[in-house]
PDB file of C-alpha atoms and ligand atoms in Angstrom:
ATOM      1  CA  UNK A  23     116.451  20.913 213.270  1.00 79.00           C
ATOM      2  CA  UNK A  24     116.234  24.543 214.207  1.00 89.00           C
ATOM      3  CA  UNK A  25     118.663  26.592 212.759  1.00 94.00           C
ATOM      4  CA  UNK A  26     119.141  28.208 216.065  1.00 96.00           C
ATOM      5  CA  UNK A  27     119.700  24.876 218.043  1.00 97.00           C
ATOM      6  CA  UNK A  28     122.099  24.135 215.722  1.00 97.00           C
ATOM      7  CA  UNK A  29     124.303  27.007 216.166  1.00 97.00           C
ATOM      8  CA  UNK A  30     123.889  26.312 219.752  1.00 98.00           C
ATOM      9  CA  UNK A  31     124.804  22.917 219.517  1.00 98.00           C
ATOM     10  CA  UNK A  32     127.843  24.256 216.903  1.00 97.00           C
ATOM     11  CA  UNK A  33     129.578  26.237 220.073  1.00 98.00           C
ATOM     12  CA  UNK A  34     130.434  23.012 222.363  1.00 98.00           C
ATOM     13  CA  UNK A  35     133.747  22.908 222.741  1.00 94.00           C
ATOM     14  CA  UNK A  36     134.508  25.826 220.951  1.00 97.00           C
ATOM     15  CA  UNK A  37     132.921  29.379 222.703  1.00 98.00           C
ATOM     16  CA  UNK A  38     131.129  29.873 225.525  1.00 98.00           C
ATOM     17  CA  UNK A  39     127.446  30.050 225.519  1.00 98.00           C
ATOM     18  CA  UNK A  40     125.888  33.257 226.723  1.00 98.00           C
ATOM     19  CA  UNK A  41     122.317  33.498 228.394  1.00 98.00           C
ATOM     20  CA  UNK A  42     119.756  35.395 230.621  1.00 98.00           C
ATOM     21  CA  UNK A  43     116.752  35.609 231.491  1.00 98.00           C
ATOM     22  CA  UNK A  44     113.982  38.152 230.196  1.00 98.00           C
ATOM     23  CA  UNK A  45     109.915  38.931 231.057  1.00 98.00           C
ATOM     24  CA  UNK A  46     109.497  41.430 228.792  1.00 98.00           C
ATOM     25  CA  UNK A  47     109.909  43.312 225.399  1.00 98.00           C
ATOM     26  CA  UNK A  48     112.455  45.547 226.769  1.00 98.00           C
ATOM     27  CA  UNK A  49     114.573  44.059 228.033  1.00 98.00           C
ATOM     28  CA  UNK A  50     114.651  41.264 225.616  1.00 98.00           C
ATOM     29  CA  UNK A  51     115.412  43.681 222.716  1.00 98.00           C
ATOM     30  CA  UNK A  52     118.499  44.611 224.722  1.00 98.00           C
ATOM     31  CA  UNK A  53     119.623  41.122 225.603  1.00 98.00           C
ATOM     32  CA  UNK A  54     119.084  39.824 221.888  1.00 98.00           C
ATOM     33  CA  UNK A  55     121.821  41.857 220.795  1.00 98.00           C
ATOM     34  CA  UNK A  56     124.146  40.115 223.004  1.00 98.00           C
ATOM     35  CA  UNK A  57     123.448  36.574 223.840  1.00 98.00           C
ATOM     36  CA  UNK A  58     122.827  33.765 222.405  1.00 98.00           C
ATOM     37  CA  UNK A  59     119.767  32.368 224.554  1.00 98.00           C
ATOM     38  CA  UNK A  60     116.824  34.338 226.325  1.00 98.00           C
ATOM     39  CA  UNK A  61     115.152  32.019 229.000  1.00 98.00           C
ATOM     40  CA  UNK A  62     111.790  32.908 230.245  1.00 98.00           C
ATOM     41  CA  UNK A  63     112.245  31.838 233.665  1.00 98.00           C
ATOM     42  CA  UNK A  64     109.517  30.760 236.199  1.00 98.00           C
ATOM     43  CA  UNK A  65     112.000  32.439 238.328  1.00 97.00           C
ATOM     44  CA  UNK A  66     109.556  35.087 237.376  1.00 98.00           C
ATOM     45  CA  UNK A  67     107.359  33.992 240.026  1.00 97.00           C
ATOM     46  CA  UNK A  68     109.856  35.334 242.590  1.00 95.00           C
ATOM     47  CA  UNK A  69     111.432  38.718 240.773  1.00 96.00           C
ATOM     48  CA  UNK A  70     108.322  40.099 239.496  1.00 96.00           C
ATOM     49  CA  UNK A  71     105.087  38.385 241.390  1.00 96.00           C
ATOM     50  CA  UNK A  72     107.346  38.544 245.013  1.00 94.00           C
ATOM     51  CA  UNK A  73     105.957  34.905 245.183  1.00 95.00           C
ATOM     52  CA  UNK A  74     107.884  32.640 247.884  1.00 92.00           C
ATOM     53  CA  UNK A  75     108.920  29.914 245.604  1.00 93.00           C
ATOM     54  CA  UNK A  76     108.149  29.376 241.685  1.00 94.00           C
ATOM     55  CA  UNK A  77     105.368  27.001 242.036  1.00 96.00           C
ATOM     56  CA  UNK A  78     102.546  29.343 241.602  1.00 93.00           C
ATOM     57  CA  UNK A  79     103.081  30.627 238.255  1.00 96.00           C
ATOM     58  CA  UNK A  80     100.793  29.630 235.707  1.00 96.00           C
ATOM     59  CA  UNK A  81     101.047  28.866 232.366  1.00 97.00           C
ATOM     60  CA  UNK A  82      98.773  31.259 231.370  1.00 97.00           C
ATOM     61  CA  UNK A  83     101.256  33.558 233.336  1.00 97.00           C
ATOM     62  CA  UNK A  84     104.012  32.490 231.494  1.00 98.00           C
ATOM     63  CA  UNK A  85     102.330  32.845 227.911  1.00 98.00           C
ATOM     64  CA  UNK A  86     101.911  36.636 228.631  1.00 98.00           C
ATOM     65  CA  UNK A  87     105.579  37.615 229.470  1.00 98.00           C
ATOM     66  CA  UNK A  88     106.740  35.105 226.438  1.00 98.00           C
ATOM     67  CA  UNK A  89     104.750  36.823 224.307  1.00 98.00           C
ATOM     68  CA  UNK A  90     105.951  40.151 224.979  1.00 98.00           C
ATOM     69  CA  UNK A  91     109.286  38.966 225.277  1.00 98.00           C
ATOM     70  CA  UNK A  92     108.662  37.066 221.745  1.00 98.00           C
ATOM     71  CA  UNK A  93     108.419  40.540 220.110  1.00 98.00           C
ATOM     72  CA  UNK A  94     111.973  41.717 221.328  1.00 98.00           C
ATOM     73  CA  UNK A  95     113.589  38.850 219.694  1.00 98.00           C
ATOM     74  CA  UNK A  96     115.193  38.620 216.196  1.00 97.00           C
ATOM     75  CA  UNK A  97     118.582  36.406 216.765  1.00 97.00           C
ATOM     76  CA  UNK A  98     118.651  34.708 219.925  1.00 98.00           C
ATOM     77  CA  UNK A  99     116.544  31.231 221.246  1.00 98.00           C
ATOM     78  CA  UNK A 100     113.951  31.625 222.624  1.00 98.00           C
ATOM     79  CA  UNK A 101     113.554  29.339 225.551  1.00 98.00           C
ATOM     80  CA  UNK A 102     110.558  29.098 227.827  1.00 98.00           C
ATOM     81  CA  UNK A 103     110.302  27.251 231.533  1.00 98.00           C
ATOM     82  CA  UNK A 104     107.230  24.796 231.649  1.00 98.00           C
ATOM     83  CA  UNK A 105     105.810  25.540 235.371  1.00 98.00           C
ATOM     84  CA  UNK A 106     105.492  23.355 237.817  1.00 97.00           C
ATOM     85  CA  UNK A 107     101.857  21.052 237.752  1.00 96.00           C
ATOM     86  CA  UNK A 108     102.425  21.769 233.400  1.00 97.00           C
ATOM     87  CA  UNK A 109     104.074  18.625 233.091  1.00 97.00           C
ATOM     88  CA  UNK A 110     102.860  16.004 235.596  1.00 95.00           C
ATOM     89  CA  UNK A 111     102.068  13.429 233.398  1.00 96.00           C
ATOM     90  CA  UNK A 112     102.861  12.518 229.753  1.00 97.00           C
ATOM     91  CA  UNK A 113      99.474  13.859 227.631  1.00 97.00           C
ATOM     92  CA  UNK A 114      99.565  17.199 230.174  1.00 97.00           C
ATOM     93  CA  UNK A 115     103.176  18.102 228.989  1.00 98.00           C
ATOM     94  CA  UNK A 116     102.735  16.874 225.529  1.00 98.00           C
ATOM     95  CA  UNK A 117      99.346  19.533 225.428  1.00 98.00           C
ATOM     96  CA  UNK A 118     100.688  21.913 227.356  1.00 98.00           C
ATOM     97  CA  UNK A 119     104.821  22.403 225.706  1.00 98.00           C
ATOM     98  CA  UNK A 120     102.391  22.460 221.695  1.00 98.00           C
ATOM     99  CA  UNK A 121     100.383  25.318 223.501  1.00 98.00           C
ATOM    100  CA  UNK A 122     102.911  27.229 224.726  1.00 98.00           C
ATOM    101  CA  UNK A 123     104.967  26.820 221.071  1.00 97.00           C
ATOM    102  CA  UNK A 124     101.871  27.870 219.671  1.00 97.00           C
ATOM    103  CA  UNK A 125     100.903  30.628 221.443  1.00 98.00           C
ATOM    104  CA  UNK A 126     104.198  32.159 221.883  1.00 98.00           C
ATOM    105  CA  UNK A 127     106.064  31.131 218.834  1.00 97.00           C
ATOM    106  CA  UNK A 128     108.914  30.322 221.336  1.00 98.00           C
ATOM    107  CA  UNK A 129     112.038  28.001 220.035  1.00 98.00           C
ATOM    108  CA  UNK A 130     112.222  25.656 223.004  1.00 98.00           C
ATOM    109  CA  UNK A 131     110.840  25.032 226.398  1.00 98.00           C
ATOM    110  CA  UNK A 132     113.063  23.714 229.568  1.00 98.00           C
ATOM    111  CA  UNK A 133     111.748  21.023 231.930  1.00 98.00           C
ATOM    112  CA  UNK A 134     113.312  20.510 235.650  1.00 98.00           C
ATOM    113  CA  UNK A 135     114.130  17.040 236.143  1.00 97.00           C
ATOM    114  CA  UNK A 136     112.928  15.356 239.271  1.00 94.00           C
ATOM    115  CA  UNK A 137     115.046  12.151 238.632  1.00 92.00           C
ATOM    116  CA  UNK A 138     112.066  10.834 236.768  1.00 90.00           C
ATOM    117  CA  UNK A 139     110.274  12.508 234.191  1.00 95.00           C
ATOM    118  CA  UNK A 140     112.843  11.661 231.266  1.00 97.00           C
ATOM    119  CA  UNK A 141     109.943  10.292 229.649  1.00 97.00           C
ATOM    120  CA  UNK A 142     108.309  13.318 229.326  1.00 98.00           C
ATOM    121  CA  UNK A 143     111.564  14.956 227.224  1.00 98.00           C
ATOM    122  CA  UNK A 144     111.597  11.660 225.257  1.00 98.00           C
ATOM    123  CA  UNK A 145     107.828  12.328 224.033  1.00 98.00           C
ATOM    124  CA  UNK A 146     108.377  16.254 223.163  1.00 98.00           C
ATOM    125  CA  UNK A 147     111.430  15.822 221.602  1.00 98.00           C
ATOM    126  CA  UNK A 148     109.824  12.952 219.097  1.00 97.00           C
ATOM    127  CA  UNK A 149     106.918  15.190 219.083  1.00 97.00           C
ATOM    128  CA  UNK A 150     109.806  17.921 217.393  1.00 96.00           C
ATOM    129  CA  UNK A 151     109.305  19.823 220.638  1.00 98.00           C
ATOM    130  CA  UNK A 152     113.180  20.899 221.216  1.00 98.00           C
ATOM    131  CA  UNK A 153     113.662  20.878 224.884  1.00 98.00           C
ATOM    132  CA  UNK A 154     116.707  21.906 227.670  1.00 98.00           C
ATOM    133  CA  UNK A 155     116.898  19.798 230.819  1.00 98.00           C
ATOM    134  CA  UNK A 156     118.042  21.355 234.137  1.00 98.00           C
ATOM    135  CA  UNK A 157     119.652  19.309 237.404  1.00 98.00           C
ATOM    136  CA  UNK A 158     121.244  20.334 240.575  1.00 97.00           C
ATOM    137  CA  UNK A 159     119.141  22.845 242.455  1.00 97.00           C
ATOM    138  CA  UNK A 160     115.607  22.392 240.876  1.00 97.00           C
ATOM    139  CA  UNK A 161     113.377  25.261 242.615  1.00 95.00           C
ATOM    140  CA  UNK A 162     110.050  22.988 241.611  1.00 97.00           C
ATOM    141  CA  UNK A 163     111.193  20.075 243.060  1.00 96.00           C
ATOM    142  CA  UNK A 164     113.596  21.241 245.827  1.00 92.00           C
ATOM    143  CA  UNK A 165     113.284  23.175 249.111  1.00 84.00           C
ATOM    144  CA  UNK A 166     116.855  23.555 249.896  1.00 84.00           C
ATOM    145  CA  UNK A 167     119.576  26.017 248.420  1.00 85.00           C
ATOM    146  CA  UNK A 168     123.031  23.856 248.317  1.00 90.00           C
ATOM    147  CA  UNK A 169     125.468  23.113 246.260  1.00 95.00           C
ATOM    148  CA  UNK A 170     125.115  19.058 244.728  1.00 96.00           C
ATOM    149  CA  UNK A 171     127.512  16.928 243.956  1.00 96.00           C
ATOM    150  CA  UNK A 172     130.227  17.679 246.591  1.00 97.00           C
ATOM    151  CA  UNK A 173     130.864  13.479 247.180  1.00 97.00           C
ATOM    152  CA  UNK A 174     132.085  11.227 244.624  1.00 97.00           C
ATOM    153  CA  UNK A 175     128.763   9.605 245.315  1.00 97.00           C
ATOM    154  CA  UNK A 176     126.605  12.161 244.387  1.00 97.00           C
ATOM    155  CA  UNK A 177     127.928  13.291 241.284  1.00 98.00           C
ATOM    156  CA  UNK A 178     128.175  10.075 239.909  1.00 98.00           C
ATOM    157  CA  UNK A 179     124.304  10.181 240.544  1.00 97.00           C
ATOM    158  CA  UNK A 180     124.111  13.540 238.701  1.00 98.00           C
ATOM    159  CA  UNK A 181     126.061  12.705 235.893  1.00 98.00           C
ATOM    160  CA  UNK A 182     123.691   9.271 235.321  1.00 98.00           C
ATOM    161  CA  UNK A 183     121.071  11.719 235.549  1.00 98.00           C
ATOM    162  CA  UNK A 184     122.269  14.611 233.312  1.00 98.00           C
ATOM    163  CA  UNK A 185     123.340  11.102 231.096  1.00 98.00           C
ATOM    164  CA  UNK A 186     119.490  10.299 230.740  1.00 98.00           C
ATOM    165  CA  UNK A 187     118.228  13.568 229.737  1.00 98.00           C
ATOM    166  CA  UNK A 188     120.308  13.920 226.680  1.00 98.00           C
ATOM    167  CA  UNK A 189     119.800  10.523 225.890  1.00 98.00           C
ATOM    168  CA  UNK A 190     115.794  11.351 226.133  1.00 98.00           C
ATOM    169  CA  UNK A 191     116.725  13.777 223.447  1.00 98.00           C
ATOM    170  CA  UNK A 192     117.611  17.250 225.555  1.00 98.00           C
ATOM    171  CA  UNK A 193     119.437  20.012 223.488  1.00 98.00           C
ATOM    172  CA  UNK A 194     121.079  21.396 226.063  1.00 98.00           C
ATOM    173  CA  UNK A 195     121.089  20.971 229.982  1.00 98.00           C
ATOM    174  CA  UNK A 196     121.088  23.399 232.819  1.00 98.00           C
ATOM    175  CA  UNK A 197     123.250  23.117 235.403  1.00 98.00           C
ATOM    176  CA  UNK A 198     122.657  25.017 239.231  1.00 98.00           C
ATOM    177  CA  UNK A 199     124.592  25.245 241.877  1.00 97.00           C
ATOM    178  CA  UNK A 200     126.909  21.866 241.347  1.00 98.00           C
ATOM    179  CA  UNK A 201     130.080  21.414 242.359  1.00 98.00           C
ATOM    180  CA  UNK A 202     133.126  22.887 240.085  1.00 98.00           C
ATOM    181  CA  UNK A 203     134.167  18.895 239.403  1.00 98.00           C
ATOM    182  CA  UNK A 204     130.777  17.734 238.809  1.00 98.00           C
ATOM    183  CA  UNK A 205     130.076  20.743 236.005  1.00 98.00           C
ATOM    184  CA  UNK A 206     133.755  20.007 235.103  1.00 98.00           C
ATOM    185  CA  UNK A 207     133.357  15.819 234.356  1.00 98.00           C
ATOM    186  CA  UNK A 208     129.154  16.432 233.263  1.00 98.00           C
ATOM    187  CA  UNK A 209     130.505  18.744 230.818  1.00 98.00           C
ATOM    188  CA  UNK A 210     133.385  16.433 229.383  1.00 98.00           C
ATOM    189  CA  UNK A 211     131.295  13.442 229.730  1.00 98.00           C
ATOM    190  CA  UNK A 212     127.974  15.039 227.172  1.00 98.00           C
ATOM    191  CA  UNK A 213     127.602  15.990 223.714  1.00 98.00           C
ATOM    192  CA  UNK A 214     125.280  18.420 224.192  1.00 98.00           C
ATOM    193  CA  UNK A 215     126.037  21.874 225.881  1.00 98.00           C
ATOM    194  CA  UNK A 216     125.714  22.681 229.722  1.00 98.00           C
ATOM    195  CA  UNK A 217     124.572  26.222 230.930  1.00 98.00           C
ATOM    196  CA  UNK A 218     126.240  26.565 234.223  1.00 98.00           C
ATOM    197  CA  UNK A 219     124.524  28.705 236.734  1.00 98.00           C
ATOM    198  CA  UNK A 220     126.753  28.830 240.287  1.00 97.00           C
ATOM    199  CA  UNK A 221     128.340  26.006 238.992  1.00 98.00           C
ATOM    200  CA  UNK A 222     131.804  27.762 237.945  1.00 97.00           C
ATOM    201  CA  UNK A 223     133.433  28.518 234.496  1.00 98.00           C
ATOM    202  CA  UNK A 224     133.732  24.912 233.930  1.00 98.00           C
ATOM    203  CA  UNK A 225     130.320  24.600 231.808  1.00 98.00           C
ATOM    204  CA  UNK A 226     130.004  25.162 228.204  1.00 98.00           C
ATOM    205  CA  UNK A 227     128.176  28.501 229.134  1.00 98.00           C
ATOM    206  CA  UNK A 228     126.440  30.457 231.616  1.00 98.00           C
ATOM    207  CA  UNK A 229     123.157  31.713 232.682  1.00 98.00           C
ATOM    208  CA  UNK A 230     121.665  34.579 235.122  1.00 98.00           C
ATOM    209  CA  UNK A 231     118.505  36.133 236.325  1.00 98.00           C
ATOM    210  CA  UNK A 232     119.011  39.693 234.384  1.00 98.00           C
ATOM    211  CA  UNK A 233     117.031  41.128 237.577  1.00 98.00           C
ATOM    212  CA  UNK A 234     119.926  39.472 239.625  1.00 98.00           C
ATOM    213  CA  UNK A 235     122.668  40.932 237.921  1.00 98.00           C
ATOM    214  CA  UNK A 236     121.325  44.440 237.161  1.00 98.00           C
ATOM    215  CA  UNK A 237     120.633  44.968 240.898  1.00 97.00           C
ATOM    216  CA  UNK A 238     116.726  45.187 240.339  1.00 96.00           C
ATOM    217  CA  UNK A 239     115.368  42.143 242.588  1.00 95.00           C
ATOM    218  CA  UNK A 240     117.359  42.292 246.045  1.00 90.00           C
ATOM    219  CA  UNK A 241     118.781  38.728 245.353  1.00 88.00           C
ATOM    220  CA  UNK A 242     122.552  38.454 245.567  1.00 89.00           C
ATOM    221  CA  UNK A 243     123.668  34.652 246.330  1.00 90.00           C
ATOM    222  CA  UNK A 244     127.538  34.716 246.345  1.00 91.00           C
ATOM    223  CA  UNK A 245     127.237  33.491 242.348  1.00 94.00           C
ATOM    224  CA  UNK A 246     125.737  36.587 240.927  1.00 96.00           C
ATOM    225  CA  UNK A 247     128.111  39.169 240.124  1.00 97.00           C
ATOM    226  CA  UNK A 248     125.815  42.762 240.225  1.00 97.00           C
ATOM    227  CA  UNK A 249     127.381  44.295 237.073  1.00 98.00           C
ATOM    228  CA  UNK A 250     125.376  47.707 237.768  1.00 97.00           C
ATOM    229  CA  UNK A 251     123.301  49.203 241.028  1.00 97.00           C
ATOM    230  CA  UNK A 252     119.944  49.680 238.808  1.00 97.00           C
ATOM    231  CA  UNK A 253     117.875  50.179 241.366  1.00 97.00           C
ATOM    232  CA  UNK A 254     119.853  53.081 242.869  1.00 97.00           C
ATOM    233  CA  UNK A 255     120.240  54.760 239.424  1.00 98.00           C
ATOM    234  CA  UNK A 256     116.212  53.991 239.098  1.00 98.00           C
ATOM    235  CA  UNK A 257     116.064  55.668 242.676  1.00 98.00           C
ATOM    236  CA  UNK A 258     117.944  58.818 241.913  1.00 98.00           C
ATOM    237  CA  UNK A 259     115.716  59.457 238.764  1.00 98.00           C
ATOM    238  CA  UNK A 260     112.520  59.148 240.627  1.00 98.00           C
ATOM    239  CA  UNK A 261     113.693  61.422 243.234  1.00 98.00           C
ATOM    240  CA  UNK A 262     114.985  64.038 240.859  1.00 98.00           C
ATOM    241  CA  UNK A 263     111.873  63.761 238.925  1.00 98.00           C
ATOM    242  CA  UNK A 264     109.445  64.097 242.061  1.00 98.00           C
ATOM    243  CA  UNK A 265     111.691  68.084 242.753  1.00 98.00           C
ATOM    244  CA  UNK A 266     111.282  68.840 239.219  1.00 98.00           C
ATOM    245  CA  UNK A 267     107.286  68.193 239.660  1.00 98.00           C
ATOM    246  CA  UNK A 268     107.156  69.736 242.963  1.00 98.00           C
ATOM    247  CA  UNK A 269     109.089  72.929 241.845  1.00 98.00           C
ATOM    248  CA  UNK A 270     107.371  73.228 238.786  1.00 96.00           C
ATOM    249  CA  UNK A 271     110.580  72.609 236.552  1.00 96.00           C
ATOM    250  CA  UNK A 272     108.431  69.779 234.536  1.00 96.00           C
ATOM    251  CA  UNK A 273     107.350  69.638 232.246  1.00 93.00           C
ATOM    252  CA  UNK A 274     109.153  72.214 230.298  1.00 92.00           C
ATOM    253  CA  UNK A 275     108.471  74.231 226.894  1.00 88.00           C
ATOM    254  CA  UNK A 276     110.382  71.533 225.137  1.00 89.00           C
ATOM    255  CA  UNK A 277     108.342  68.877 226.663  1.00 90.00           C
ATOM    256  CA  UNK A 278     104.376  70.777 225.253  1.00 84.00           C
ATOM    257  CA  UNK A 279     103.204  68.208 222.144  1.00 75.00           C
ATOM    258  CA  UNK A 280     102.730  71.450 220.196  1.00 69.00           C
ATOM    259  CA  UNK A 281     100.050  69.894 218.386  1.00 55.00           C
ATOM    260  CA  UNK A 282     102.065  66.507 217.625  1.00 61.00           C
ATOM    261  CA  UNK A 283     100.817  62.794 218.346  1.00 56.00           C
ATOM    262  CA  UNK A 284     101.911  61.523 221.306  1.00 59.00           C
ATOM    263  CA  UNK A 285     103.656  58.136 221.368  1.00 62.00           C
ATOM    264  CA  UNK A 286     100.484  56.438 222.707  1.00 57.00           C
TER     265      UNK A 286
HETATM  266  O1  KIV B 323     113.725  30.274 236.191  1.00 92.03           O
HETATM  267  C1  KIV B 323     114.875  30.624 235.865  1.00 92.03           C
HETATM  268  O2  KIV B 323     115.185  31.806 235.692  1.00 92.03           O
HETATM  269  C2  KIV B 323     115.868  29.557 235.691  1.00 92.03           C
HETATM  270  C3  KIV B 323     117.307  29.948 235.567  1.00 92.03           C
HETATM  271  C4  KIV B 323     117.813  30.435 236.856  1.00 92.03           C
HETATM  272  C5  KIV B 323     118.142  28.853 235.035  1.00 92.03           C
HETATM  273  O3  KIV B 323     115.525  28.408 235.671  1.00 92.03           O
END
């Protein structure tokens, strides 16, 4: 098994799992020095493309921004969203999760369930394809924002379903937007770690959009916390630049090459 899976596996039960989500070098580079999981997210599709919903990413979309992101990471796993239509039937995902590991060199890739493709995990993980499941609010497969398993009802039906995912072989599951019990009994009930995202403390860990929580992409659902107003301190550089150009305060002596390479 991955060494990194292991040490992912290793914190259940005894410290929380950290993750986001990066696009790029960057920010990766940043993030790798803190968490313990970087997630490519199709939620790409809506923070950088300003698509409506995530289903019109493409994989070839999502091999780009891996790849960059690929070269910011030393530490942390690397795990990469299959898009929706990448997965739709057994040879497709098979093909399509050995691509994206081989193109990208990622660690992982994470599926959405839609009650029924645990068949699909089963065959990548025998094909040594490591892969993290995700229930609740699936943006593939779902229309509508709410929070699951608020009856007894339905989070019985949750917890059968996170229940077949690990038994198809999942590392780790994601959970969105579930009720604090349901996280609370899906987490006590599996072996394998659950990434809570709006789904309270009560998960093994937790995951965000980094746009989200950096104030970049406009998005603020009551269960991100903006931990810094980046697109006003983005704002007030681009303004102070734009007087410095106008007035003729930039560039400056210090800023001539004086003969030296530039970066690019
Ligand atoms: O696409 C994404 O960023 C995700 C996380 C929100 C879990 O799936």
């Amino acid at each position: 098994m991955n060494k990194k899976i292991k040490k992912i596996l290793a914190k259940k039960n005894k410290t929380k799992i950290v993750s986001l989500t990066a696009y790029s070098k960057n920010i990766a580079k940043i993030l790798d020095k803190y968490v313990d999981i970087v997630l490519v997210g199709d939620s790409m599709a809506n923070v950088l493309y300003a698509h409506k919903n995530t289903h019109r990413i493409s994989l070839e979309n999502i091999i780009q921004h891996t790849s960059s992101v690929k070269k910011g990471i030393k530490n942390s796993l690397l795990v990469v969203d299959m898009p929706k239509g990448s997965y739709d039937n057994l040879k497709i995902a098979r093909n399509n999760a050995k691509l994206l590991i081989k193109k990208t060199g990622c660690d992982a890739v994470k599926i959405e369930s839609n009650k029924n493709n645990f068949k699909i995990i089963k065959l990548l993980t025998k094909n040594k394809i490591p892969v993290m499941g995700h229930i609740g609010y699936t943006p593939q497969f779902k229309k509508k924002f709410k929070v699951e398993g608020v009856t007894k009802f339905e989070t019985m039906k949750l917890l059968k379903e996170a229940k077949q995912i690990q038994e198809a072989g999942a590392f780790s599951i994601v959970l969105e937007c579930l009720s604090p019990k349901s996280a609370k009994l899906i987490t006590n009930e599996l072996n394998i770690p659950t990434i809570g995202i709006g789904s309270s403390t009560l998960c093994d860990g937790q995951i965000l959009v980094t746009d989200d929580m950096l104030g970049l992409s406009g998005f603020y659902p009551k269960f991100v916390k903006k931990y810094v107003n980046l697109n006003r301190i983005i704002e007030n550089a681009v303004k102070k630049y734009t007087k410095e150009v106008k007035l003729n305060k930039f560039p400056t002596i210090n800023n001539f090459l004086n003969g030296k390479r530039n970066r690019r």
